[in-house]
Tab-separated table of C-alpha atoms in Angstrom:
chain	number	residue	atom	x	y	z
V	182	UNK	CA	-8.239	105.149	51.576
V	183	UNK	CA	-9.591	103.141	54.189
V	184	UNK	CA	-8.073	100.546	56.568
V	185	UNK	CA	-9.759	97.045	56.866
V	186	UNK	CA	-10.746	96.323	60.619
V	187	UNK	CA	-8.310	93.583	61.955
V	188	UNK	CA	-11.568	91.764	63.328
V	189	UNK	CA	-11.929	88.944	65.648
V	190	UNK	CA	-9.609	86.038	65.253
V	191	UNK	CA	-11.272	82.523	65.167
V	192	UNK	CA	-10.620	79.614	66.991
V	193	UNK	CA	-10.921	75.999	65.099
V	194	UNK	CA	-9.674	72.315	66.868
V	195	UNK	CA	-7.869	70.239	64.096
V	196	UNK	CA	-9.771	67.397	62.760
V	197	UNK	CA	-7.501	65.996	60.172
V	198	UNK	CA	-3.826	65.880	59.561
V	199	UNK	CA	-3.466	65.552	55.884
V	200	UNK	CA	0.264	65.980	54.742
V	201	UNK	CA	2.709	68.094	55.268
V	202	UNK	CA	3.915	70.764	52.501
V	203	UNK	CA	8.044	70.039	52.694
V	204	UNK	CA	9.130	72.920	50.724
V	205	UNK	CA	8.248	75.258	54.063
V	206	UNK	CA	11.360	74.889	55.988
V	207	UNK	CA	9.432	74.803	59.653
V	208	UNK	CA	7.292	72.246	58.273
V	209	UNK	CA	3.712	73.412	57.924
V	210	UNK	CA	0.961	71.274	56.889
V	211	UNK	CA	-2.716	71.052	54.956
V	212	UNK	CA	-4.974	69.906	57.819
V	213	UNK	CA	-9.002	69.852	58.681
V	214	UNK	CA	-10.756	71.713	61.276
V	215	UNK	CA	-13.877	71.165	62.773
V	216	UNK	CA	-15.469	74.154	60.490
V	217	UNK	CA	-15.351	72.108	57.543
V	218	UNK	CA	-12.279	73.653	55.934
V	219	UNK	CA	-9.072	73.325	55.235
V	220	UNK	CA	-5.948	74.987	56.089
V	221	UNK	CA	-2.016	75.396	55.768
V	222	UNK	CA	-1.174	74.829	59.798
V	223	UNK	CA	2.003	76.632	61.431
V	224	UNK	CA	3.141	74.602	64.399
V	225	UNK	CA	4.201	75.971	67.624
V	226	UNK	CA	6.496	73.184	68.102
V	227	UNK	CA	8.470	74.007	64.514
V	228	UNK	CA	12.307	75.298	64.950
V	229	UNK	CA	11.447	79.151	65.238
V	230	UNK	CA	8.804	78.395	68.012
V	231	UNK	CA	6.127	80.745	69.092
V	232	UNK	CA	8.314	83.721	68.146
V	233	UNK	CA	7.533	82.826	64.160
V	234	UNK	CA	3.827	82.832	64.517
V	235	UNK	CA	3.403	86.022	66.154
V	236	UNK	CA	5.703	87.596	63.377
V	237	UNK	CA	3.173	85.650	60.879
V	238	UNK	CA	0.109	86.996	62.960
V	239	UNK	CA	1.309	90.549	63.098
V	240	UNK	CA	2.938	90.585	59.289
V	241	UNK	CA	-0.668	89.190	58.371
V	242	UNK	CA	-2.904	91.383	60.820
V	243	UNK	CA	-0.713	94.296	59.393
V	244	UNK	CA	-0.954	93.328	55.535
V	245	UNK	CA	-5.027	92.461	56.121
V	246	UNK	CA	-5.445	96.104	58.095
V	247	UNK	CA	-3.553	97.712	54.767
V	248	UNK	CA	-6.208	96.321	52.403
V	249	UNK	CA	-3.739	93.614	51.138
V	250	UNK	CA	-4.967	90.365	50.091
V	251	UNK	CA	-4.386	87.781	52.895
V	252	UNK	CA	-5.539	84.171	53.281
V	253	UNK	CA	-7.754	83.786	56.755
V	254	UNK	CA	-5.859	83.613	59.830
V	255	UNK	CA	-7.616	81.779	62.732
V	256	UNK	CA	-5.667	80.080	65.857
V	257	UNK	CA	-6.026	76.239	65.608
V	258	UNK	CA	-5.647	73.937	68.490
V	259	UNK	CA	-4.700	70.570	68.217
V	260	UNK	CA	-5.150	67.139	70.214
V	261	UNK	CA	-2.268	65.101	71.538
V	262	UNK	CA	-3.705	62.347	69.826
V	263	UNK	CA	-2.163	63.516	66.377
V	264	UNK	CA	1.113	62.693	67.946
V	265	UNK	CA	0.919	59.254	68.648
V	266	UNK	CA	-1.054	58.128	65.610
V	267	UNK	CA	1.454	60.141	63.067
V	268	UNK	CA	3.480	57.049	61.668
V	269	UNK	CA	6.379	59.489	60.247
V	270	UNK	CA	8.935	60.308	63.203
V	271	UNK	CA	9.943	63.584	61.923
V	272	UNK	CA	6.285	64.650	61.667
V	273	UNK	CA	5.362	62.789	65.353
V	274	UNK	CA	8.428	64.622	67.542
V	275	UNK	CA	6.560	67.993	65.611
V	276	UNK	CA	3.225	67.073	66.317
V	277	UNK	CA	3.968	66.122	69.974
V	278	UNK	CA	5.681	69.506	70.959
V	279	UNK	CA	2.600	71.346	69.292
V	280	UNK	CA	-0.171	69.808	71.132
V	281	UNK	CA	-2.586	72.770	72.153
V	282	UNK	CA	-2.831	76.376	70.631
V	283	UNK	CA	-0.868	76.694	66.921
V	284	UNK	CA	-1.804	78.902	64.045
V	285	UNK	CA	-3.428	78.523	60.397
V	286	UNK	CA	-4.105	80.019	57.664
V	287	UNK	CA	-7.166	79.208	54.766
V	288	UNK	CA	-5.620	76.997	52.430
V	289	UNK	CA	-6.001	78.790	48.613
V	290	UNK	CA	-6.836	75.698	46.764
V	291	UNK	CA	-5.789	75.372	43.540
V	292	UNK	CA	-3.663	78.823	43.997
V	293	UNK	CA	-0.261	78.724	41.954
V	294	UNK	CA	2.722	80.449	43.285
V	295	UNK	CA	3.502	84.216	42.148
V	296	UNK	CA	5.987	84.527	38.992
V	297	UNK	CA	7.266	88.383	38.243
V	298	UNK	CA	7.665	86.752	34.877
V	299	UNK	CA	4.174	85.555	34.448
V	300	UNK	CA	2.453	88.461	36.068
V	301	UNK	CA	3.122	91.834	36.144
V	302	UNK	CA	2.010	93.423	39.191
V	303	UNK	CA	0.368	96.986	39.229
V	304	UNK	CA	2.872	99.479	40.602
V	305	UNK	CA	0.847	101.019	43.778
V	306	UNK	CA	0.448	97.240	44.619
V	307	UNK	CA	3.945	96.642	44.176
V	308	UNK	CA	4.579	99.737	46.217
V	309	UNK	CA	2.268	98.923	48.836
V	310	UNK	CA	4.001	95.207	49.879
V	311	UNK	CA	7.618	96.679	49.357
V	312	UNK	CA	6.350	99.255	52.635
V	313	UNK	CA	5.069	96.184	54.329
V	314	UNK	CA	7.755	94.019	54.207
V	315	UNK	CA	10.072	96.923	54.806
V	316	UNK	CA	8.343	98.358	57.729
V	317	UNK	CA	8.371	95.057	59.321
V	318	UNK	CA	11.528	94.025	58.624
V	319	UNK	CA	10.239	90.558	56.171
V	320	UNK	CA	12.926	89.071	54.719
V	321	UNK	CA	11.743	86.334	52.910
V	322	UNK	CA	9.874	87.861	49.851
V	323	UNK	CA	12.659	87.714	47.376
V	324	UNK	CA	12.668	86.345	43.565
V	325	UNK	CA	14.377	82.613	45.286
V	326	UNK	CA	10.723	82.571	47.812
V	327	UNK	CA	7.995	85.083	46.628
V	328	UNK	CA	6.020	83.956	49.919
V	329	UNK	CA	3.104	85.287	47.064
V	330	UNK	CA	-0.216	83.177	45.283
V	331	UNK	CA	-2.134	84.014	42.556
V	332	UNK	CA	-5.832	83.193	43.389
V	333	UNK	CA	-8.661	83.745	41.454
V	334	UNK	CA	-6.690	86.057	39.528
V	335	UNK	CA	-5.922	88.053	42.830
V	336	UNK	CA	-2.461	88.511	44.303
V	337	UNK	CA	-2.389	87.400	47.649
V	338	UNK	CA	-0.038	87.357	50.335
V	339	UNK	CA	1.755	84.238	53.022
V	340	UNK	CA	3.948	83.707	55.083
V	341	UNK	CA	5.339	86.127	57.255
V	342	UNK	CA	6.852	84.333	59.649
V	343	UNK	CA	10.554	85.556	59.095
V	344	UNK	CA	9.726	88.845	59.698
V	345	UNK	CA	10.399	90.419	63.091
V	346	UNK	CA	13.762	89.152	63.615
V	347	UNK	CA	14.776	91.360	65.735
V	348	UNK	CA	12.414	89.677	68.296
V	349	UNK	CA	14.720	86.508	68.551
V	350	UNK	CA	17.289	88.829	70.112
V	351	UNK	CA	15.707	91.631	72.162
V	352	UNK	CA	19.241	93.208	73.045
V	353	UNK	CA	19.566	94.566	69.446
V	354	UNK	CA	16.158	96.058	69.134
V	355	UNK	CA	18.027	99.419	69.900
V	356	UNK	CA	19.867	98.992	66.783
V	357	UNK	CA	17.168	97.774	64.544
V	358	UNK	CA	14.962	101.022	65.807
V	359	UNK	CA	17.882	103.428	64.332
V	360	UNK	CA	18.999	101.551	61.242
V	361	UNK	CA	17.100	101.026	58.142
V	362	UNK	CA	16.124	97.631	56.224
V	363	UNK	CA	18.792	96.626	53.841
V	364	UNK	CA	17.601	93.698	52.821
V	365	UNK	CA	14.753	95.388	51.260
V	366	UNK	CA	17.050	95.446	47.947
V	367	UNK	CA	16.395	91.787	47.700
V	368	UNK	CA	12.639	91.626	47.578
V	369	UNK	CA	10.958	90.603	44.347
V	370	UNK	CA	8.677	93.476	43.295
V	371	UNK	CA	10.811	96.364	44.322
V	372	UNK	CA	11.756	96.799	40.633
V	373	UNK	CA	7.549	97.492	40.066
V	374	UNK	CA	6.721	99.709	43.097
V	375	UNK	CA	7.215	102.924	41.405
V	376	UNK	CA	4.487	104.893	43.875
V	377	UNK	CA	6.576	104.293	46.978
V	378	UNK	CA	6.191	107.886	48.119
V	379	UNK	CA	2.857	108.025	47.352
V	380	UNK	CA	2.305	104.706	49.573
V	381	UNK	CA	4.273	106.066	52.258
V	382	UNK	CA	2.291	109.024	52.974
V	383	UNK	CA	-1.036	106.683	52.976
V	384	UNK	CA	0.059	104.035	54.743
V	385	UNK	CA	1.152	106.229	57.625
V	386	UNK	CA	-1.868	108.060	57.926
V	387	UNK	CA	-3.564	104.890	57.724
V	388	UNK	CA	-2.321	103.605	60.971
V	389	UNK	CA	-2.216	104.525	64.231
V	390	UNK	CA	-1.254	104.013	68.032
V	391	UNK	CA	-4.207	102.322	68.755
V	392	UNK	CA	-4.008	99.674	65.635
V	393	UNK	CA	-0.583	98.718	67.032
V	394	UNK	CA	-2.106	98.293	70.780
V	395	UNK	CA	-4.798	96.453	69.288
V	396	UNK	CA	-2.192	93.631	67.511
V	397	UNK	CA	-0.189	92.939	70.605
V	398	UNK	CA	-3.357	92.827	73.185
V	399	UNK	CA	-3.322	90.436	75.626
V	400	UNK	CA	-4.908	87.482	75.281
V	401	UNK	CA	-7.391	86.773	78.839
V	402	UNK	CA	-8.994	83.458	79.138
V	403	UNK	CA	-12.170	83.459	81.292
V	404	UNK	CA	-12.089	81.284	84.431
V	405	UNK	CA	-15.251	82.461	86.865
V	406	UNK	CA	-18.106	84.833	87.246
V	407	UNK	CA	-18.714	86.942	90.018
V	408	UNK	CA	-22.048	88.062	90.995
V	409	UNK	CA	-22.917	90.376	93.378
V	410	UNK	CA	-26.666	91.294	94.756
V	411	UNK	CA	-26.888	94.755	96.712
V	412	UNK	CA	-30.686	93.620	98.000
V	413	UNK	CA	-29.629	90.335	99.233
V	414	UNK	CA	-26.395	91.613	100.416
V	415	UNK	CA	-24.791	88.555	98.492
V	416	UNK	CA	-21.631	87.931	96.117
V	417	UNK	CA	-21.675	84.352	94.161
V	418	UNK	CA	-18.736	82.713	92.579
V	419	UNK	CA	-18.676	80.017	90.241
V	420	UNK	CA	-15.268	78.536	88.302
V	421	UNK	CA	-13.567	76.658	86.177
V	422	UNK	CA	-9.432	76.332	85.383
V	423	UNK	CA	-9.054	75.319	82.266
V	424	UNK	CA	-5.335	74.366	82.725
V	425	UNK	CA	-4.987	72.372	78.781
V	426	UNK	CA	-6.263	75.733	77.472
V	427	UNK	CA	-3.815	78.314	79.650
V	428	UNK	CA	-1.278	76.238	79.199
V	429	UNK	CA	-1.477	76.472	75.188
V	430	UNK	CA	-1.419	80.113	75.297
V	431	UNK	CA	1.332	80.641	77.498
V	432	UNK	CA	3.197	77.184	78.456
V	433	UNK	CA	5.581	78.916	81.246
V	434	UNK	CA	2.188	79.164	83.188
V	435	UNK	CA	2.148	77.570	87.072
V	436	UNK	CA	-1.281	76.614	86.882
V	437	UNK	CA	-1.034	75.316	90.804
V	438	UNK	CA	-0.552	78.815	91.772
V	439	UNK	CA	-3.804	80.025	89.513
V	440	UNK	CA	-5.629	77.543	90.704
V	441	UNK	CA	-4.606	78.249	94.905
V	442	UNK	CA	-5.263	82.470	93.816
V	443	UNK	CA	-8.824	81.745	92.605
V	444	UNK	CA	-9.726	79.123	95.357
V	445	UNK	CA	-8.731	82.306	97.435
V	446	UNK	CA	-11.337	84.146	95.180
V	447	UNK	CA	-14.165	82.199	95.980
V	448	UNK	CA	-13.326	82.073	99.815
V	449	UNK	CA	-13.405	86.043	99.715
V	450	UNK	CA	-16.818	85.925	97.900
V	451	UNK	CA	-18.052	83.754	100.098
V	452	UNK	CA	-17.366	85.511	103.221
V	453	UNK	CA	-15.491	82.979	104.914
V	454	UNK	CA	-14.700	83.865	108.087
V	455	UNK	CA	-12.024	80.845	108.828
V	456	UNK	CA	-10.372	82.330	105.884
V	457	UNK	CA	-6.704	83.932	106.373
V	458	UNK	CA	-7.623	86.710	104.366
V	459	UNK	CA	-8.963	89.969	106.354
V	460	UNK	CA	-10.709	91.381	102.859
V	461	UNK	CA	-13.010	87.610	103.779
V	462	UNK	CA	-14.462	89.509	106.736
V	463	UNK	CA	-15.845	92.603	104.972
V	464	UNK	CA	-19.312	93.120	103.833
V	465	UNK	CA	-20.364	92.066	100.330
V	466	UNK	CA	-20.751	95.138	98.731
V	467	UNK	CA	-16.637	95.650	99.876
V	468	UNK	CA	-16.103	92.187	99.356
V	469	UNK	CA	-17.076	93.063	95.781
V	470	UNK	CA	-15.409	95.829	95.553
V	471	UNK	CA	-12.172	94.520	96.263
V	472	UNK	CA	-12.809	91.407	94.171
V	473	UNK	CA	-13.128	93.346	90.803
V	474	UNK	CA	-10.799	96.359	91.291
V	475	UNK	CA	-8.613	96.834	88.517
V	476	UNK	CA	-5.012	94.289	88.964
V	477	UNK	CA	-2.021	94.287	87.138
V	478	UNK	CA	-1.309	90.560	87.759
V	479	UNK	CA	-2.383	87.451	85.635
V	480	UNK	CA	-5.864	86.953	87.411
V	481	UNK	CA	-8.219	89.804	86.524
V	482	UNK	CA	-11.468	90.871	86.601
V	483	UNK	CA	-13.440	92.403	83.001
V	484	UNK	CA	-15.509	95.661	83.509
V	485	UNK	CA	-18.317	95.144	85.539
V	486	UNK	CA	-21.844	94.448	84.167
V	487	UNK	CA	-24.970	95.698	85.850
V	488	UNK	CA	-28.616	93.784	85.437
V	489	UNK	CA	-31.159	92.391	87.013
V	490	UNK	CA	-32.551	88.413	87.453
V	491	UNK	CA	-35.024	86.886	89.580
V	492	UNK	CA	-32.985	83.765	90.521
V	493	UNK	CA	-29.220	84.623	91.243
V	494	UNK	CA	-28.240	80.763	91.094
V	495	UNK	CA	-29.520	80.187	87.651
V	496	UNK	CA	-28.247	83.645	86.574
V	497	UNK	CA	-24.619	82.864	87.599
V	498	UNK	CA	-25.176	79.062	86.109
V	499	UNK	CA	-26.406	80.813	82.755
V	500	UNK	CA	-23.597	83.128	82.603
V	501	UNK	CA	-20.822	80.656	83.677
V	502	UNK	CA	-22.329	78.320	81.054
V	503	UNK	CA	-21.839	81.334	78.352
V	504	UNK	CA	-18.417	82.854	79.070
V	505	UNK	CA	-16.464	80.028	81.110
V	506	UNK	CA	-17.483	76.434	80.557
């Protein structure tokens, strides 16, 4: 068996808010994006919070990664504008406190909702969502909420965002580690998995340290360039705080701190010798040096690229254009 790469996560602005789908308890809704499609959007600002979409982005990463069907996830931001033209109240106080980064997933048109009764699922495939749910602790796949579509005579997965609980209440993740899952009795197709074992000893040969590292990475958003010239003894700096965008990743942020650290950036690139730092008065190639050396703190620096130009200016300009702006 192989495992399906996790792959890079797209980003889409919401174009359209087209009506929300009630029966989801937080509230989720078919919208637009700018790509031309449409999707079921999971707001930030719904009662679980943040804490419910990285349990659906990590139940769906996992579930993709396992060769499970999965609808598209991609993270969605969305204008403050849908706020104050949303005529519904409910809607509007939900749309307000989700301005900015939110997630979605690619709406299965015409997709009719998963009956045991209807269709009989193959037992390996029964097996293999039982392990899923089980292994991250999903509680909301029972016969009441199958959280499953049929599409295009596929079974396919949703809706993870109830698993993970323990995450709501980090001081009994100790417990959770050393007890097992028993509301795994409840789940819908655990009277079809009859290759548990089987799916067991795949599954956990399937993944591995580094798929884990790889779902809870940390998310960097680029801000500057830095380019440094040995021949002309010379390090440039160039950037640009996008505060809206930080702040939609991680709203605890103090952006007025960011933004007085990477003024104090471009003062040590420059060389500034009024500056109150002592690393201002070093050389460039030092200067450099100390500018990209590997941090532990929310401003770093990537891995450092080597090439070659004939004009520095429009080099950095070209680059800043690419990565930052």
């Amino acid at each position: 068996m192989q495992k399906n790469g996790s792959g890079e996560i797209r980003n889409v602005s919401v174009t359209r808010y087209l009506s929300p789908l009630r029966e989801g308890g937080s509230l989720p809704a078919i919208a637009e994006a700018d790509d031309g499609f449409l999707y079921v959007l999971k707001f930030r600002g719904a009662g679980q919070g943040v804490k419910a979409l990285v349990a659906e982005l990590i139940g769906g990463t996992l579930a993709k990664m396992l060769n499970l069907k999965v609808p598209e996830i991609v993270f969605a931001q969305m204008d403050e504008s849908f706020g104050r033209l949303e005529p519904d109240e409910e809607i509007q106080d939900l749309l307000k406190a989700s301005t900015g980064l939110n997630l979605a997933m690619h709406y299965l048109q015409s997709a009719i909702t998963f009956d045991p009764a209807v269709n009989k699922p193959d037992g390996r495939l029964a097996s293999a969502i039982v392990w899923l749910d089980a292994f991250i602790m999903n509680v909301d796949r029972t016969a009441k909420n199958t959280n499953m579509l049929m599409w295009k005579n596929e079974l396919w997965l949703i809706d993870h965002g109830a698993a993970l609980y323990f995450h709501h209440n980090w001081e009994s993740l100790e417990t959770h580690i050393h007890s097992g899952f028993p509301q795994i009795k409840d789940h819908v197709l655990l009277p079809f998995a009859d290759a548990l074992l089987e799916v067991d000893a795949a599954f956990k040969q399937l993944l591995n340290e580094n798929d884990f590292q790889q779902l809870v990475r940390e998310e960097f958003i680029n801000a500057g360039v830095i380019l440094y010239c040995k021949q002309k003894r010379s390090v440039l700096c160039l950037h640009h705080l996008n505060t809206q965008k930080i702040l939609s990743v991680y709203p605890e942020a103090d952006a007025g701190l960011l933004r007085k650290n990477i003024d104090a950036f471009s003062l040590v690139c420059r060389g500034e010798k009024t500056a109150a730092s002592p690393i201002a008065q070093l050389d460039a190639a030092s200067r450099f040096r100390w500018l990209t050396a590997k941090r532990s703190t929310m401003l770093q620096c990537s891995a450092v690229h080597s090439g070659w130009c004939y004009d520095l200016d429009l080099q950095l300009r070209k680059i800043f254009n690419e990565q930052v702006s």
